[in-house]
């Protein structure tokens, strides 16, 4: 609330108690207005590496997700039913063929990933060192977003609930989601961050909504990841952008655009150990690794 206006009589009477009180309040008010508010958002990104994971120009890709584990990058190639694996500089590209279409991926450890094959209602546990599928989990419905945290797999089932399960597929509990059309999730810091086409939600691990972020220009949100401070990074496929949202859901900024090389970006992953952000386009085979600069 702004300070009460000082009357002419009070201005003439410099000894007036009200004069000094209102002057003090006015100074505090305007000093607060001049103090810049710092938000916990990245200042900028510095491109570390750009590379192409296509082996030939006539090769068709449909990359739906990606992760970085140490010096290894892993991409889900939906149309070719395989994982694409390479070094973090884009070299030494090789493939792991699969029996199902891989949509979403999460890291279990430095050698192991879990992949959800949505419409096949199947989760694959894959050793990327031996390039082999070590186990298969059948789900009770279409399985989309997947995240591994604290020895549990969190899997979106049917867009409306999360099944929490162990690596053998035993469901230990169910978490309700704030929408019936959730695509992707990430679990971190005792919370679930999830997205649908135009909205971002943050919920507790028992499903209580903590905040929701929605903007008219959000047309086609596809994948989500978080950094070690809780900031949320989302790809917006049809606008060719990456957006970052503060950990309280109150502030956001456009972080990457077409001018940075984005062309229908889909996969996104924040490497908390190296403070880097991996982003990939879904058809042209281009991937980008950025160093994230903080306030």
PDB file of C-alpha atoms in Angstrom, residues 42-164:
ATOM      1  CA  UNK A  42      19.166 -18.864 -15.750  1.00  0.00           C
ATOM      2  CA  UNK A  43      20.728 -15.707 -17.105  1.00  0.00           C
ATOM      3  CA  UNK A  44      21.889 -17.269 -20.343  1.00  0.00           C
ATOM      4  CA  UNK A  45      22.929 -20.423 -22.162  1.00  0.00           C
ATOM      5  CA  UNK A  46      26.272 -20.958 -23.823  1.00  0.00           C
ATOM      6  CA  UNK A  47      26.345 -23.469 -26.658  1.00  0.00           C
ATOM      7  CA  UNK A  48      28.939 -26.124 -25.893  1.00  0.00           C
ATOM      8  CA  UNK A  49      28.255 -28.480 -28.780  1.00  0.00           C
ATOM      9  CA  UNK A  50      25.934 -28.812 -31.768  1.00  0.00           C
ATOM     10  CA  UNK A  51      25.892 -32.048 -33.738  1.00  0.00           C
ATOM     11  CA  UNK A  52      23.815 -34.218 -36.028  1.00  0.00           C
ATOM     12  CA  UNK A  53      22.869 -37.764 -35.035  1.00  0.00           C
ATOM     13  CA  UNK A  54      21.695 -38.663 -38.546  1.00  0.00           C
ATOM     14  CA  UNK A  55      24.149 -40.956 -40.301  1.00  0.00           C
ATOM     15  CA  UNK A  56      22.881 -40.035 -43.765  1.00  0.00           C
ATOM     16  CA  UNK A  57      20.776 -37.291 -45.321  1.00  0.00           C
ATOM     17  CA  UNK A  58      18.105 -39.749 -46.521  1.00  0.00           C
ATOM     18  CA  UNK A  59      17.680 -41.293 -43.070  1.00  0.00           C
ATOM     19  CA  UNK A  60      14.339 -40.485 -41.434  1.00  0.00           C
ATOM     20  CA  UNK A  61      14.273 -39.909 -37.670  1.00  0.00           C
ATOM     21  CA  UNK A  62      11.512 -39.243 -35.181  1.00  0.00           C
ATOM     22  CA  UNK A  63      13.271 -38.378 -31.918  1.00  0.00           C
ATOM     23  CA  UNK A  64      10.840 -38.121 -29.020  1.00  0.00           C
ATOM     24  CA  UNK A  65      13.132 -37.854 -26.004  1.00  0.00           C
ATOM     25  CA  UNK A  66      16.732 -37.759 -24.834  1.00  0.00           C
ATOM     26  CA  UNK A  67      18.922 -38.040 -21.737  1.00  0.00           C
ATOM     27  CA  UNK A  68      22.550 -37.458 -20.832  1.00  0.00           C
ATOM     28  CA  UNK A  69      24.330 -39.838 -18.482  1.00  0.00           C
ATOM     29  CA  UNK A  70      27.958 -38.954 -17.913  1.00  0.00           C
ATOM     30  CA  UNK A  71      29.577 -38.589 -21.327  1.00  0.00           C
ATOM     31  CA  UNK A  72      26.838 -40.575 -23.071  1.00  0.00           C
ATOM     32  CA  UNK A  73      23.749 -39.230 -24.846  1.00  0.00           C
ATOM     33  CA  UNK A  74      20.728 -41.437 -25.504  1.00  0.00           C
ATOM     34  CA  UNK A  75      17.847 -40.623 -27.886  1.00  0.00           C
ATOM     35  CA  UNK A  76      14.574 -42.460 -28.493  1.00  0.00           C
ATOM     36  CA  UNK A  77      14.003 -42.939 -32.236  1.00  0.00           C
ATOM     37  CA  UNK A  78      10.321 -43.763 -32.485  1.00  0.00           C
ATOM     38  CA  UNK A  79       9.895 -44.490 -36.174  1.00  0.00           C
ATOM     39  CA  UNK A  80      12.921 -46.808 -36.383  1.00  0.00           C
ATOM     40  CA  UNK A  81      12.213 -48.581 -33.065  1.00  0.00           C
ATOM     41  CA  UNK A  82      15.635 -48.029 -31.600  1.00  0.00           C
ATOM     42  CA  UNK A  83      17.787 -46.032 -29.220  1.00  0.00           C
ATOM     43  CA  UNK A  84      20.514 -43.855 -30.690  1.00  0.00           C
ATOM     44  CA  UNK A  85      23.597 -43.573 -28.471  1.00  0.00           C
ATOM     45  CA  UNK A  86      26.621 -41.339 -28.923  1.00  0.00           C
ATOM     46  CA  UNK A  87      29.290 -39.425 -27.036  1.00  0.00           C
ATOM     47  CA  UNK A  88      28.490 -35.942 -25.754  1.00  0.00           C
ATOM     48  CA  UNK A  89      30.374 -34.454 -28.726  1.00  0.00           C
ATOM     49  CA  UNK A  90      28.209 -36.380 -31.202  1.00  0.00           C
ATOM     50  CA  UNK A  91      30.846 -38.966 -32.108  1.00  0.00           C
ATOM     51  CA  UNK A  92      30.708 -42.770 -31.959  1.00  0.00           C
ATOM     52  CA  UNK A  93      27.038 -43.055 -32.935  1.00  0.00           C
ATOM     53  CA  UNK A  94      25.482 -46.503 -32.595  1.00  0.00           C
ATOM     54  CA  UNK A  95      22.005 -48.019 -32.235  1.00  0.00           C
ATOM     55  CA  UNK A  96      20.111 -50.415 -29.991  1.00  0.00           C
ATOM     56  CA  UNK A  97      17.235 -52.032 -31.939  1.00  0.00           C
ATOM     57  CA  UNK A  98      13.986 -52.565 -30.044  1.00  0.00           C
ATOM     58  CA  UNK A  99      10.813 -54.578 -30.557  1.00  0.00           C
ATOM     59  CA  UNK A 100       8.574 -51.632 -29.634  1.00  0.00           C
ATOM     60  CA  UNK A 101       8.357 -47.912 -30.359  1.00  0.00           C
ATOM     61  CA  UNK A 102      10.251 -45.933 -27.670  1.00  0.00           C
ATOM     62  CA  UNK A 103       8.625 -42.677 -26.558  1.00  0.00           C
ATOM     63  CA  UNK A 104       9.929 -41.622 -23.154  1.00  0.00           C
ATOM     64  CA  UNK A 105      13.161 -42.381 -21.307  1.00  0.00           C
ATOM     65  CA  UNK A 106      14.643 -41.992 -17.828  1.00  0.00           C
ATOM     66  CA  UNK A 107      18.056 -42.782 -16.365  1.00  0.00           C
ATOM     67  CA  UNK A 108      18.271 -45.505 -13.714  1.00  0.00           C
ATOM     68  CA  UNK A 109      22.061 -45.487 -13.378  1.00  0.00           C
ATOM     69  CA  UNK A 110      25.062 -44.719 -15.581  1.00  0.00           C
ATOM     70  CA  UNK A 111      24.580 -47.966 -17.519  1.00  0.00           C
ATOM     71  CA  UNK A 112      20.817 -48.465 -17.366  1.00  0.00           C
ATOM     72  CA  UNK A 113      17.761 -46.651 -18.717  1.00  0.00           C
ATOM     73  CA  UNK A 114      14.022 -47.303 -18.611  1.00  0.00           C
ATOM     74  CA  UNK A 115      12.004 -46.623 -21.764  1.00  0.00           C
ATOM     75  CA  UNK A 116       8.228 -46.384 -21.987  1.00  0.00           C
ATOM     76  CA  UNK A 117       6.696 -47.649 -25.233  1.00  0.00           C
ATOM     77  CA  UNK A 118       3.389 -45.855 -24.962  1.00  0.00           C
ATOM     78  CA  UNK A 119       0.845 -47.646 -27.132  1.00  0.00           C
ATOM     79  CA  UNK A 120       2.599 -50.974 -26.751  1.00  0.00           C
ATOM     80  CA  UNK A 121       1.870 -50.607 -23.012  1.00  0.00           C
ATOM     81  CA  UNK A 122       5.389 -51.753 -22.273  1.00  0.00           C
ATOM     82  CA  UNK A 123       8.397 -50.507 -20.318  1.00  0.00           C
ATOM     83  CA  UNK A 124      11.856 -51.733 -21.302  1.00  0.00           C
ATOM     84  CA  UNK A 125      14.816 -51.810 -18.933  1.00  0.00           C
ATOM     85  CA  UNK A 126      17.908 -51.464 -21.130  1.00  0.00           C
ATOM     86  CA  UNK A 127      21.613 -51.790 -20.413  1.00  0.00           C
ATOM     87  CA  UNK A 128      23.203 -49.232 -22.730  1.00  0.00           C
ATOM     88  CA  UNK A 129      26.713 -50.621 -22.145  1.00  0.00           C
ATOM     89  CA  UNK A 130      25.874 -54.134 -23.325  1.00  0.00           C
ATOM     90  CA  UNK A 131      23.184 -52.754 -25.661  1.00  0.00           C
ATOM     91  CA  UNK A 132      20.630 -55.273 -24.451  1.00  0.00           C
ATOM     92  CA  UNK A 133      17.104 -55.292 -23.021  1.00  0.00           C
ATOM     93  CA  UNK A 134      17.421 -56.813 -19.546  1.00  0.00           C
ATOM     94  CA  UNK A 135      13.725 -56.903 -18.616  1.00  0.00           C
ATOM     95  CA  UNK A 136      10.250 -56.016 -19.859  1.00  0.00           C
ATOM     96  CA  UNK A 137       7.360 -54.622 -17.803  1.00  0.00           C
ATOM     97  CA  UNK A 138       3.781 -54.744 -19.060  1.00  0.00           C
ATOM     98  CA  UNK A 139       1.534 -51.885 -17.940  1.00  0.00           C
ATOM     99  CA  UNK A 140      -2.230 -51.746 -17.464  1.00  0.00           C
ATOM    100  CA  UNK A 141      -2.693 -48.950 -19.991  1.00  0.00           C
ATOM    101  CA  UNK A 142      -0.941 -46.544 -22.347  1.00  0.00           C
ATOM    102  CA  UNK A 143       2.293 -45.555 -20.594  1.00  0.00           C
ATOM    103  CA  UNK A 144       3.785 -42.173 -21.412  1.00  0.00           C
ATOM    104  CA  UNK A 145       5.974 -39.977 -19.173  1.00  0.00           C
ATOM    105  CA  UNK A 146       8.443 -41.884 -17.012  1.00  0.00           C
ATOM    106  CA  UNK A 147      10.827 -40.797 -14.257  1.00  0.00           C
ATOM    107  CA  UNK A 148      13.115 -42.699 -11.883  1.00  0.00           C
ATOM    108  CA  UNK A 149      13.614 -41.361  -8.374  1.00  0.00           C
ATOM    109  CA  UNK A 150      14.576 -42.891  -5.032  1.00  0.00           C
ATOM    110  CA  UNK A 151      14.502 -46.497  -6.320  1.00  0.00           C
ATOM    111  CA  UNK A 152      11.050 -46.103  -7.853  1.00  0.00           C
ATOM    112  CA  UNK A 153       9.731 -45.760 -11.377  1.00  0.00           C
ATOM    113  CA  UNK A 154       6.986 -43.144 -11.796  1.00  0.00           C
ATOM    114  CA  UNK A 155       4.957 -43.891 -14.934  1.00  0.00           C
ATOM    115  CA  UNK A 156       2.019 -41.951 -16.390  1.00  0.00           C
ATOM    116  CA  UNK A 157      -0.812 -44.378 -17.193  1.00  0.00           C
ATOM    117  CA  UNK A 158      -3.647 -43.278 -19.452  1.00  0.00           C
ATOM    118  CA  UNK A 159      -2.719 -39.614 -19.022  1.00  0.00           C
ATOM    119  CA  UNK A 160      -4.540 -39.292 -15.701  1.00  0.00           C
ATOM    120  CA  UNK A 161      -2.636 -41.242 -13.015  1.00  0.00           C
ATOM    121  CA  UNK A 162       0.903 -42.228 -12.063  1.00  0.00           C
ATOM    122  CA  UNK A 163       1.811 -45.781 -11.147  1.00  0.00           C
ATOM    123  CA  UNK A 164       4.724 -45.923  -8.721  1.00  0.00           C
TER     124      UNK A 164
END
